[in-house]
PDB file of C-alpha atoms and ligand atoms in Angstrom:
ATOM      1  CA  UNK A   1     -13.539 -55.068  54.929  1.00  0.00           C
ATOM      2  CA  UNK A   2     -10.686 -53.972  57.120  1.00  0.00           C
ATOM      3  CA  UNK A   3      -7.326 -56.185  55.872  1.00  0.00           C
ATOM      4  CA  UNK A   4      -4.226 -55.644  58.461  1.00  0.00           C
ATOM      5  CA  UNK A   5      -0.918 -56.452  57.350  1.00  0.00           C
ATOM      6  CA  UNK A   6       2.092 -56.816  59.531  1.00  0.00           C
ATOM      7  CA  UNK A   7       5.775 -56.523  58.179  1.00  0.00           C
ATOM      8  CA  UNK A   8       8.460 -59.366  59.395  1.00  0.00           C
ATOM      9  CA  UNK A   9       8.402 -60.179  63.558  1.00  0.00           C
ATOM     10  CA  UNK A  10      12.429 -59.678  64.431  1.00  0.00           C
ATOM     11  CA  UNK A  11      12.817 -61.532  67.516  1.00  0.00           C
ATOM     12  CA  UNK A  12      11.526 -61.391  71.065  1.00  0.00           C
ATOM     13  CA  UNK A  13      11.177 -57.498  71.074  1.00  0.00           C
ATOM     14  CA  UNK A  14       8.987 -57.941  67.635  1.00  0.00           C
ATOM     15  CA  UNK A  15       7.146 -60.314  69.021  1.00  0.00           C
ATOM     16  CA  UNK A  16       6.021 -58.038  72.194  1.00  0.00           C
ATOM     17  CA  UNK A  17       5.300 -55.335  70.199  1.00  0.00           C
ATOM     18  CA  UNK A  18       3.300 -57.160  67.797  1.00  0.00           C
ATOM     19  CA  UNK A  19       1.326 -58.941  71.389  1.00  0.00           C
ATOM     20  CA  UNK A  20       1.169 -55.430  72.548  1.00  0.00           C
ATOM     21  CA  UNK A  21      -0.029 -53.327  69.804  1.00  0.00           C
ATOM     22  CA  UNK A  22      -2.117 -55.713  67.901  1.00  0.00           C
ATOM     23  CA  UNK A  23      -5.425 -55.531  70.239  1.00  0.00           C
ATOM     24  CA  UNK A  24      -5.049 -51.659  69.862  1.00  0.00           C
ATOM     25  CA  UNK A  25      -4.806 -51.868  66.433  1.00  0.00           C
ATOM     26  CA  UNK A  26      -7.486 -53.985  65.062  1.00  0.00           C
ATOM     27  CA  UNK A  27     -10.174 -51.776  67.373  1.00  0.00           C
ATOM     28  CA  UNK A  28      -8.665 -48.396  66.119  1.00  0.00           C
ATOM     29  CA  UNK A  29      -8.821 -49.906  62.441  1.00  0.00           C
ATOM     30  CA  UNK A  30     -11.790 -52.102  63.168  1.00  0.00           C
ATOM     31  CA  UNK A  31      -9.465 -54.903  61.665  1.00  0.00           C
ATOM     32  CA  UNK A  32     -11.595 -58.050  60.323  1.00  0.00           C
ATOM     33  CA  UNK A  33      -8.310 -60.244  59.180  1.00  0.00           C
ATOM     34  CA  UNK A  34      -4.307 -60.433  59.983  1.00  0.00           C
ATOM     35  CA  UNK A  35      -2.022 -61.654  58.720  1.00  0.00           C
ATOM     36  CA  UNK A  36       1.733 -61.059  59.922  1.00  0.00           C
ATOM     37  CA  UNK A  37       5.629 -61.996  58.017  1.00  0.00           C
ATOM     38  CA  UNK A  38       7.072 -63.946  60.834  1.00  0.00           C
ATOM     39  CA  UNK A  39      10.031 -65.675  59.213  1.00  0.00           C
ATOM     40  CA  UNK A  40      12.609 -63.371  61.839  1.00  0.00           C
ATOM     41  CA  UNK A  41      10.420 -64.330  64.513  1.00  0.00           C
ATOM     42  CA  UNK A  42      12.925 -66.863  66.897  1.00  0.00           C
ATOM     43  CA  UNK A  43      15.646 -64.754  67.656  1.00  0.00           C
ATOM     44  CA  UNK A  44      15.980 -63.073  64.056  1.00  0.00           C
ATOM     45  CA  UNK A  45      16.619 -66.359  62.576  1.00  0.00           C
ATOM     46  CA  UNK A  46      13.236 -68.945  61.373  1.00  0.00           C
ATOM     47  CA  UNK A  47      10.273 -69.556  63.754  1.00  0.00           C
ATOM     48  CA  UNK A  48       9.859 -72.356  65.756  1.00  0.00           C
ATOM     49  CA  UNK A  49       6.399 -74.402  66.622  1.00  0.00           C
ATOM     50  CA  UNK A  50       5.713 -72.589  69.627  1.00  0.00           C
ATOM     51  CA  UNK A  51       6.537 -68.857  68.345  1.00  0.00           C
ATOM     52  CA  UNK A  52       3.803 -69.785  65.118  1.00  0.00           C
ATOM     53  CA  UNK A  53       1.200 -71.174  67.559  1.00  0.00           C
ATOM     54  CA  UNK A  54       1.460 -68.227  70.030  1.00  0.00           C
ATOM     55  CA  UNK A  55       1.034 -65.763  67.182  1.00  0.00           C
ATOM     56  CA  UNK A  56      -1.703 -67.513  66.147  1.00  0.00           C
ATOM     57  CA  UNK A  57      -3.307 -67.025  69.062  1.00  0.00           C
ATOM     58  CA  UNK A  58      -3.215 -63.798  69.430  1.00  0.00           C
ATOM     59  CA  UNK A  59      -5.689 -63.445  67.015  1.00  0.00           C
ATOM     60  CA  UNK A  60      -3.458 -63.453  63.578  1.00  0.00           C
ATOM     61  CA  UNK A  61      -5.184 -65.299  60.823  1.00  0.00           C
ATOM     62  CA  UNK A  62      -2.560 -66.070  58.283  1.00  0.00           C
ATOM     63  CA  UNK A  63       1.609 -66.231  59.028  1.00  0.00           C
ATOM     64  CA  UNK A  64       3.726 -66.093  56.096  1.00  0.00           C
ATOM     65  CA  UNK A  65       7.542 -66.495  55.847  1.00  0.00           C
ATOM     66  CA  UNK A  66      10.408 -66.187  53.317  1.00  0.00           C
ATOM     67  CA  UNK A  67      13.907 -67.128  52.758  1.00  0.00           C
ATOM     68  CA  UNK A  68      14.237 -68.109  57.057  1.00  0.00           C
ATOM     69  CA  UNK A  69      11.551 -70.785  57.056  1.00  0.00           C
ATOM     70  CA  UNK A  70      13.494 -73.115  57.408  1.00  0.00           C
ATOM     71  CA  UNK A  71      16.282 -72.075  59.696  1.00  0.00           C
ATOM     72  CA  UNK A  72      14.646 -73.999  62.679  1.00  0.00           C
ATOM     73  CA  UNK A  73      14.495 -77.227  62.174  1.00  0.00           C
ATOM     74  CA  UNK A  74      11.534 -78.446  63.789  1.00  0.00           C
ATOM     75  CA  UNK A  75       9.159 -76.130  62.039  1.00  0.00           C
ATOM     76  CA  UNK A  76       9.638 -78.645  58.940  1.00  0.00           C
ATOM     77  CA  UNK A  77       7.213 -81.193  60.674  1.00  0.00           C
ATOM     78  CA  UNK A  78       4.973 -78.076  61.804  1.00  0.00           C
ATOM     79  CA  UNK A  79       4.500 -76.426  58.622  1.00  0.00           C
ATOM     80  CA  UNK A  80       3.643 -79.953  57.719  1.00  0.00           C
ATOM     81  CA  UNK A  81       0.333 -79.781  59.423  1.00  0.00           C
ATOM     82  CA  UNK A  82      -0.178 -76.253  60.106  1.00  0.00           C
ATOM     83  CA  UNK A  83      -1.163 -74.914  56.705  1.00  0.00           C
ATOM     84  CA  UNK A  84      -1.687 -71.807  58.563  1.00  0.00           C
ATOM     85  CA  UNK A  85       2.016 -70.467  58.441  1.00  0.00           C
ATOM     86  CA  UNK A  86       2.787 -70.370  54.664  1.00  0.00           C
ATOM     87  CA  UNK A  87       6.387 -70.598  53.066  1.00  0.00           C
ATOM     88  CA  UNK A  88       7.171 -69.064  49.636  1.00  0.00           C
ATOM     89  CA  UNK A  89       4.332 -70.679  46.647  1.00  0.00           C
ATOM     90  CA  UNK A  90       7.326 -70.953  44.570  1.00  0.00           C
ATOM     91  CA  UNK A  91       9.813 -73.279  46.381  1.00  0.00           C
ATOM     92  CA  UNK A  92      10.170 -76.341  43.975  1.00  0.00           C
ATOM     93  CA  UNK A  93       7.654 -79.049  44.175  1.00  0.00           C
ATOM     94  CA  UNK A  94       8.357 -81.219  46.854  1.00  0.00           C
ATOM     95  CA  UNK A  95       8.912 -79.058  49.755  1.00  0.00           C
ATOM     96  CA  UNK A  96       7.235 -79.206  52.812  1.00  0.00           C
ATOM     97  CA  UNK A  97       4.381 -76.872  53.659  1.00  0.00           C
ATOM     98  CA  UNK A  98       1.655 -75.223  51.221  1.00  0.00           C
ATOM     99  CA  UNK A  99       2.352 -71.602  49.965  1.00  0.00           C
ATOM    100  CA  UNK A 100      -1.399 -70.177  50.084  1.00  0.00           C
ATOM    101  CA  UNK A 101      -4.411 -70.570  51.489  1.00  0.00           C
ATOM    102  CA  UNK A 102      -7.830 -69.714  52.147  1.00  0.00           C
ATOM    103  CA  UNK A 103     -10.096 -68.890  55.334  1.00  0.00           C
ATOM    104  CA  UNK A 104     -13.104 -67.746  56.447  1.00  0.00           C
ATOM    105  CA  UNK A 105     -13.651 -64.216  57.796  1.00  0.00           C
ATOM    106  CA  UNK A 106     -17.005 -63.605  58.792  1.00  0.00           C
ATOM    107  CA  UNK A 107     -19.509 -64.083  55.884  1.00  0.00           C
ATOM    108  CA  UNK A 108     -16.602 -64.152  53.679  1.00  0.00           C
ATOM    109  CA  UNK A 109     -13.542 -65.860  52.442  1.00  0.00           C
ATOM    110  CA  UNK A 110     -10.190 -64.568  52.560  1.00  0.00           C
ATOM    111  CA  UNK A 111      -7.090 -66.011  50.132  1.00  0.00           C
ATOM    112  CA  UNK A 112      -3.227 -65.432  51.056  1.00  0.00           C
ATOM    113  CA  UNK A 113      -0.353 -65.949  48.819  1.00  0.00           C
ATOM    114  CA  UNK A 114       3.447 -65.582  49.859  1.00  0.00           C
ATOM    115  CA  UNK A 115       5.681 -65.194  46.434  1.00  0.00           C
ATOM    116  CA  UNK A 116       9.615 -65.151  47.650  1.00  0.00           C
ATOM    117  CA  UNK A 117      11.622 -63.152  44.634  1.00  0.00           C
ATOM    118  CA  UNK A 118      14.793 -64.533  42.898  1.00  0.00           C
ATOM    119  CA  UNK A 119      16.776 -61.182  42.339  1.00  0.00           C
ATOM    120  CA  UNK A 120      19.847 -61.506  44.784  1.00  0.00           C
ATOM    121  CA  UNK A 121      17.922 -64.453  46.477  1.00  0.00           C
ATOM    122  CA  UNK A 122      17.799 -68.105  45.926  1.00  0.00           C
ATOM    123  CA  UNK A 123      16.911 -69.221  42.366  1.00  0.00           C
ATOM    124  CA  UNK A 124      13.828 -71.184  43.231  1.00  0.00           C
ATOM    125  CA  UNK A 125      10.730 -70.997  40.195  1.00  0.00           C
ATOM    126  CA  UNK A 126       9.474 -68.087  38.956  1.00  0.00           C
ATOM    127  CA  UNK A 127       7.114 -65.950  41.014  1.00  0.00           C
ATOM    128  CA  UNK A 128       5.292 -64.369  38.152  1.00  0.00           C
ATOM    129  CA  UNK A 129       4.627 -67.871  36.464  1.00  0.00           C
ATOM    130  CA  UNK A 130       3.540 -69.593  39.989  1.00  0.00           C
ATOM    131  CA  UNK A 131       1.212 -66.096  40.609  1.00  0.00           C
ATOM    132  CA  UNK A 132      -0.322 -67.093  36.855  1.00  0.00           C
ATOM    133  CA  UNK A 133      -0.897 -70.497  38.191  1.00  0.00           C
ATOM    134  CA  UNK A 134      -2.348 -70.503  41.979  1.00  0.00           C
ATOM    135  CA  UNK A 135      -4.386 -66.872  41.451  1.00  0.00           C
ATOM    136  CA  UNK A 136      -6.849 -68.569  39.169  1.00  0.00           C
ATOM    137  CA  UNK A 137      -6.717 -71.475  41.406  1.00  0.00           C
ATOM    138  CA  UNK A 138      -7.904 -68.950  44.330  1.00  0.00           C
ATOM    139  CA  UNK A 139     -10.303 -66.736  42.787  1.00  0.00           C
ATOM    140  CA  UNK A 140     -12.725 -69.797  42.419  1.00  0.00           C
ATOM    141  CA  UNK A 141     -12.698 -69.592  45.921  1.00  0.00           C
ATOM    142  CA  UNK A 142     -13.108 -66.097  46.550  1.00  0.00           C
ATOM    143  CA  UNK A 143     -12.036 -62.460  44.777  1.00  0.00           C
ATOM    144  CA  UNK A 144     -10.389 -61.187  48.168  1.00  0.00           C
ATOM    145  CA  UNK A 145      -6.723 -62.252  47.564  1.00  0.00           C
ATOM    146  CA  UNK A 146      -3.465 -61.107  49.431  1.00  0.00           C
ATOM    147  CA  UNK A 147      -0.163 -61.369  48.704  1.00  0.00           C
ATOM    148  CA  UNK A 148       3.046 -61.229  50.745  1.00  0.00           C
ATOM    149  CA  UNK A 149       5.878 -60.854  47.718  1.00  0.00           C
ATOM    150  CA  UNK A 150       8.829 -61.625  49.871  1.00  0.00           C
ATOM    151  CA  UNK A 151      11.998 -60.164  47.887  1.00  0.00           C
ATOM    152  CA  UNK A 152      15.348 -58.289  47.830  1.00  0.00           C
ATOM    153  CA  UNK A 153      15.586 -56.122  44.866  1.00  0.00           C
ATOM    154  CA  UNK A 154      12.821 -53.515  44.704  1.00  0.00           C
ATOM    155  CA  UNK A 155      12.043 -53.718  41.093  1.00  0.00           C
ATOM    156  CA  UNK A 156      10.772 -57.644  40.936  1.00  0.00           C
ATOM    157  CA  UNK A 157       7.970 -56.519  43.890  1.00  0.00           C
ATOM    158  CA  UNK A 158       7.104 -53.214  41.443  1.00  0.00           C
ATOM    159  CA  UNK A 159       6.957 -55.326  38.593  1.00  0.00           C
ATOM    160  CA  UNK A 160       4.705 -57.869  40.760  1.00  0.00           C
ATOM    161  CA  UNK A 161       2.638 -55.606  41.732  1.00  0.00           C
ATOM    162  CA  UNK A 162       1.442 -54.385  37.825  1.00  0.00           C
ATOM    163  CA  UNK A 163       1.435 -58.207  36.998  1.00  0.00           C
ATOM    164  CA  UNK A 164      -1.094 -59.232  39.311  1.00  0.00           C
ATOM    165  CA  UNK A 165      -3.045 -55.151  39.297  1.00  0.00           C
ATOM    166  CA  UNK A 166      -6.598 -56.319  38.738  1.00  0.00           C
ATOM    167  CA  UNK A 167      -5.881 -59.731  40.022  1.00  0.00           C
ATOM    168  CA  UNK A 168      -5.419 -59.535  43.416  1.00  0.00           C
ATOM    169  CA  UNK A 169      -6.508 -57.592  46.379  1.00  0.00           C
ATOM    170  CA  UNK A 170      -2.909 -56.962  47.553  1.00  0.00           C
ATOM    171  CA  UNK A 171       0.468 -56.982  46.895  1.00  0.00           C
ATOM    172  CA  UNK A 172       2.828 -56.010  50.126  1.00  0.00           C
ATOM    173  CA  UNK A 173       6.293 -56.142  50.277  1.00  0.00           C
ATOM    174  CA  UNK A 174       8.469 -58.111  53.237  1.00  0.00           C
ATOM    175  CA  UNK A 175      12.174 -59.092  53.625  1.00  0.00           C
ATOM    176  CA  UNK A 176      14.242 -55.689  53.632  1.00  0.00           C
ATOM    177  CA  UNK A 177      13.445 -54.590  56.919  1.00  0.00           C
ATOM    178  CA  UNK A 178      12.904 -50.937  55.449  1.00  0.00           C
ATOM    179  CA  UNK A 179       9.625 -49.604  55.260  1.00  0.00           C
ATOM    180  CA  UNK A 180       8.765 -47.779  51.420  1.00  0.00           C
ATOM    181  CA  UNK A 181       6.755 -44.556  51.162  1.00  0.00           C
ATOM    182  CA  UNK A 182       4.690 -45.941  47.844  1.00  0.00           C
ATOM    183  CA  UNK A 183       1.994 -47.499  49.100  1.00  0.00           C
ATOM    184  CA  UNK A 184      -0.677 -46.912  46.181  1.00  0.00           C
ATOM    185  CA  UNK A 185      -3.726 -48.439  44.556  1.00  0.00           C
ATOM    186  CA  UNK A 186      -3.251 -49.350  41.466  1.00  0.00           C
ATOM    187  CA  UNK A 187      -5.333 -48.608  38.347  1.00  0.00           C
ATOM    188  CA  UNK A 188      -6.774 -52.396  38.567  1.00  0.00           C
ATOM    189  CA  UNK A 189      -7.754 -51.989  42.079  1.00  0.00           C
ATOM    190  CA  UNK A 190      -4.804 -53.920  43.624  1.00  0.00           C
ATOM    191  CA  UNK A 191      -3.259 -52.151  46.823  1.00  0.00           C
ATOM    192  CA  UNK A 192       0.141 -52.208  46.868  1.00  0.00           C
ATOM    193  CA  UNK A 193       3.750 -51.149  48.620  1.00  0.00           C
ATOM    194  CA  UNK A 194       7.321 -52.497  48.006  1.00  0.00           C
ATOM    195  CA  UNK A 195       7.871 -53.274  51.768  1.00  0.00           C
ATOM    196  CA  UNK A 196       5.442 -52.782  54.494  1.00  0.00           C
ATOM    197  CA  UNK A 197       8.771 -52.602  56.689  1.00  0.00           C
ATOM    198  CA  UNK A 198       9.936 -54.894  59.853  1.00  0.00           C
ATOM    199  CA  UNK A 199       8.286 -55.191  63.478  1.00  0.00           C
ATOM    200  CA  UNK A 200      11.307 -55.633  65.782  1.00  0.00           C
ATOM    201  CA  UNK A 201      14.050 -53.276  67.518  1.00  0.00           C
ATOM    202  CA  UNK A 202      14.479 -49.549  65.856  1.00  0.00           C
ATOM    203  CA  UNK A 203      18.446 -49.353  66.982  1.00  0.00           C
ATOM    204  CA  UNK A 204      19.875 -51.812  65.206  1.00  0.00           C
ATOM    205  CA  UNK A 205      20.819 -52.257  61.470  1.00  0.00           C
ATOM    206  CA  UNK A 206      17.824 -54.007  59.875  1.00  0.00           C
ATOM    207  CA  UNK A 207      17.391 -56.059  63.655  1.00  0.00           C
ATOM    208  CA  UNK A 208      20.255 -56.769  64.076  1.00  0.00           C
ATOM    209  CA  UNK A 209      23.029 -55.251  66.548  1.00  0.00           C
ATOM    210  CA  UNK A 210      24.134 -52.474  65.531  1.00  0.00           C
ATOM    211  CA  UNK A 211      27.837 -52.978  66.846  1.00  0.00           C
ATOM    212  CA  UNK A 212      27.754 -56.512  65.567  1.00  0.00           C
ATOM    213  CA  UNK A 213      27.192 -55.512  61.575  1.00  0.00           C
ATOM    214  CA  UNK A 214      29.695 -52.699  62.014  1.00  0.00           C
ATOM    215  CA  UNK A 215      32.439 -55.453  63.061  1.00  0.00           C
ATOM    216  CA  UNK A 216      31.516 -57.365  59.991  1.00  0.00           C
ATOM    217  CA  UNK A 217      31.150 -54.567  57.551  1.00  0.00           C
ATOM    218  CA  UNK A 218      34.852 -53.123  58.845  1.00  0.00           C
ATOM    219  CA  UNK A 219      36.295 -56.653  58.791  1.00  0.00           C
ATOM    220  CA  UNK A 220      34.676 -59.175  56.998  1.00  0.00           C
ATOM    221  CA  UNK A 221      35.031 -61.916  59.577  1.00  0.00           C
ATOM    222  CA  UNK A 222      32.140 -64.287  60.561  1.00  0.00           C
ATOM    223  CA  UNK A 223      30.438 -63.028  63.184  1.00  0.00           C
ATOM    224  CA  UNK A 224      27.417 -64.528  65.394  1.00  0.00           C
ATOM    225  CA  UNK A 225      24.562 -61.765  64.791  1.00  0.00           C
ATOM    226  CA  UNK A 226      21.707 -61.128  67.700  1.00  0.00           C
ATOM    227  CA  UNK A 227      19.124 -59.244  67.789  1.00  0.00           C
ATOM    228  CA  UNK A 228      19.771 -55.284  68.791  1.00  0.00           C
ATOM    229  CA  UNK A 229      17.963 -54.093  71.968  1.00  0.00           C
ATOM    230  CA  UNK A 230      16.625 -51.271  72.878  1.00  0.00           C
ATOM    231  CA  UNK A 231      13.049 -49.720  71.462  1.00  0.00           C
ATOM    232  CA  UNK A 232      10.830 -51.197  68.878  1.00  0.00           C
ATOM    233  CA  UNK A 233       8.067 -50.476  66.450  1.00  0.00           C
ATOM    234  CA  UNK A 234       5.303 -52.481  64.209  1.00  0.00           C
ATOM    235  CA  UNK A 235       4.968 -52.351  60.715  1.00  0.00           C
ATOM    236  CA  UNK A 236       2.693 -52.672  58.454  1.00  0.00           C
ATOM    237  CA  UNK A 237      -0.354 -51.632  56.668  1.00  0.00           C
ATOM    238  CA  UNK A 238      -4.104 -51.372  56.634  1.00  0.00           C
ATOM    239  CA  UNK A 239      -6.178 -52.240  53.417  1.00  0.00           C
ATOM    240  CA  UNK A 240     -10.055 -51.511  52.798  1.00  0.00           C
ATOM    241  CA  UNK A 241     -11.207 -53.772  50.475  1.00  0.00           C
ATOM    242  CA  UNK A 242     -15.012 -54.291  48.559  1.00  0.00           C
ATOM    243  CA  UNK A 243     -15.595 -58.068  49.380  1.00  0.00           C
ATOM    244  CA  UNK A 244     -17.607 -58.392  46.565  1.00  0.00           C
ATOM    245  CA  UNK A 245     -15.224 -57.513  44.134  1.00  0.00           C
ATOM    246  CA  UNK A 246     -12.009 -58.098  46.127  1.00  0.00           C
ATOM    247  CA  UNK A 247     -10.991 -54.465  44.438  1.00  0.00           C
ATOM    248  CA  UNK A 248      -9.147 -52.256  47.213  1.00  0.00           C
ATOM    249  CA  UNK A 249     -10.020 -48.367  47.673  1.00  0.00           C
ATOM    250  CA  UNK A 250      -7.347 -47.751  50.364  1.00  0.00           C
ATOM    251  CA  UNK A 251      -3.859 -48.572  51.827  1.00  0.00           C
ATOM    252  CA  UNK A 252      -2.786 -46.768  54.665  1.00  0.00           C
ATOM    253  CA  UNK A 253       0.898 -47.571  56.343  1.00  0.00           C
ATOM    254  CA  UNK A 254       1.573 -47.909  59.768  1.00  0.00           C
ATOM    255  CA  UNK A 255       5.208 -47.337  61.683  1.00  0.00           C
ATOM    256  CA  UNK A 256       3.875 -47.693  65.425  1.00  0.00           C
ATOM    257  CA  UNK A 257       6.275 -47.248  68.561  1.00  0.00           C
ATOM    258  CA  UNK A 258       5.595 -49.868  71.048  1.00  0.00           C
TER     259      UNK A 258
HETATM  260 FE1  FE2 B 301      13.593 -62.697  54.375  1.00  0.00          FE
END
């Protein structure tokens, strides 16, 4: 089975490379489930109702989300009812949405998980403690489990990715914007990178205009960011895994032009 992963949608431009690119994609990889970070996806900033729906339709199976979710705020009553687009597992009990999920794909079943970090990002609960509760919870349900660890410092996704080796089908990085080079599988079978990288405008400093984070770096005045123009590429990566055993053999990264 044929997993495609797609780092975080930065505004419009991500979005029409991800509605370009993703029909070519999931023929070249014979794709048989998406799932795409789209938490940058209005304008850089949170996703609103109609952004989530038209992703869906394009054929993605799963959205996930981070620290953005809820910068729009009309996708509070959305995620409400659309337990399709995920926010973090780990926000406290209480908040609105549900942070996994499970579908069917084909003749199988297909879990996601999105895991936000807490190293130079909100202290919400743990990650590692809400992974030992919900994986269990999930693997009833089916051994073919991916997971979008949404984080800042580089060492908590490294360190998720051994805690949940053996686990999980999958553990891919989003937030930074930066794609790694260390996609791997791990001993356990889990595939795994630190960040599968952004979908959005090249040009810019991590999507954003270029000239705009300059200003702010240089002066340290509050400035209005928007999204950089110019080209774009997609992100992300493709994962073979053994339905039976949910174990992955291969993780291949992708950095596409549009
Ligand atoms: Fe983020």
């Amino acid at each position: 089975m044929n997993i495609l992963m797609i780092g975080d949608i930065f505004g419009e431009s991500g979005r029409a490379a991800l509605a370009k690119l993703l029909p070519r994609l999931k023929d070249e990889h014979h794709v048989d489930f998406t799932v795409v970070n789209i938490e940058n996806a209005a304008s850089g900033f949170g996703v609103t109702p109609q952004i989530a729906k038209a992703t869906l339709d394009l054929g993605v199976d799963v959205l996930t989300s981070g620290n953005h979710i809820w910068d729009r705020k009309e996708i509070v009553e959305y995620i409400g009812r659309e337990n399709l687009l995920l926010r973090p597992a780990n926000y406290p009990s209480g908040t609105p949405g549900v942070g996994a999920i499970t579908v069917k794909a084909g003749p199988h079943r297909v879990a996601v998980l999105n895991l936000m970090g807490r190293v130079f990002m909100s202290p919400i609960d743990c990650p590692f403690h809400k992974a030992d509760e919900v994986v269990p919870e999930l693997r009833r349900e089916t051994p073919i489990i991916l997971v979008d660890m949404h984080a800042e410092a580089t060492s908590e996704s490294v360190a998720m990715g051994w805690y949940l080796d053996g686990r999980v089908s999958a553990v891919v990085g989003t937030h930074r914007h930066v794609q790694t080079a260390d996609e791997r599988i791990l001993p356990g079978g889990t595939a795994y990178i630190t960040d599968m990288g952004m979908t959005g405008p090249v040009d810019g400093v991590i999507g954003v205009d270029r000239d705009l984070i300059l200003q702010r770096f240089l002066t340290h005045m509050p400035i209005r960011f928007e999204p950089a123009k110019g080209p774009a590429a997609l992100c992300g990566v493709v994962i073979t895994v053994d339905p039976e055993t949910g174990r992955s053999t291969d993780i291949r990264r992708l950095r596409v032009p549009a």
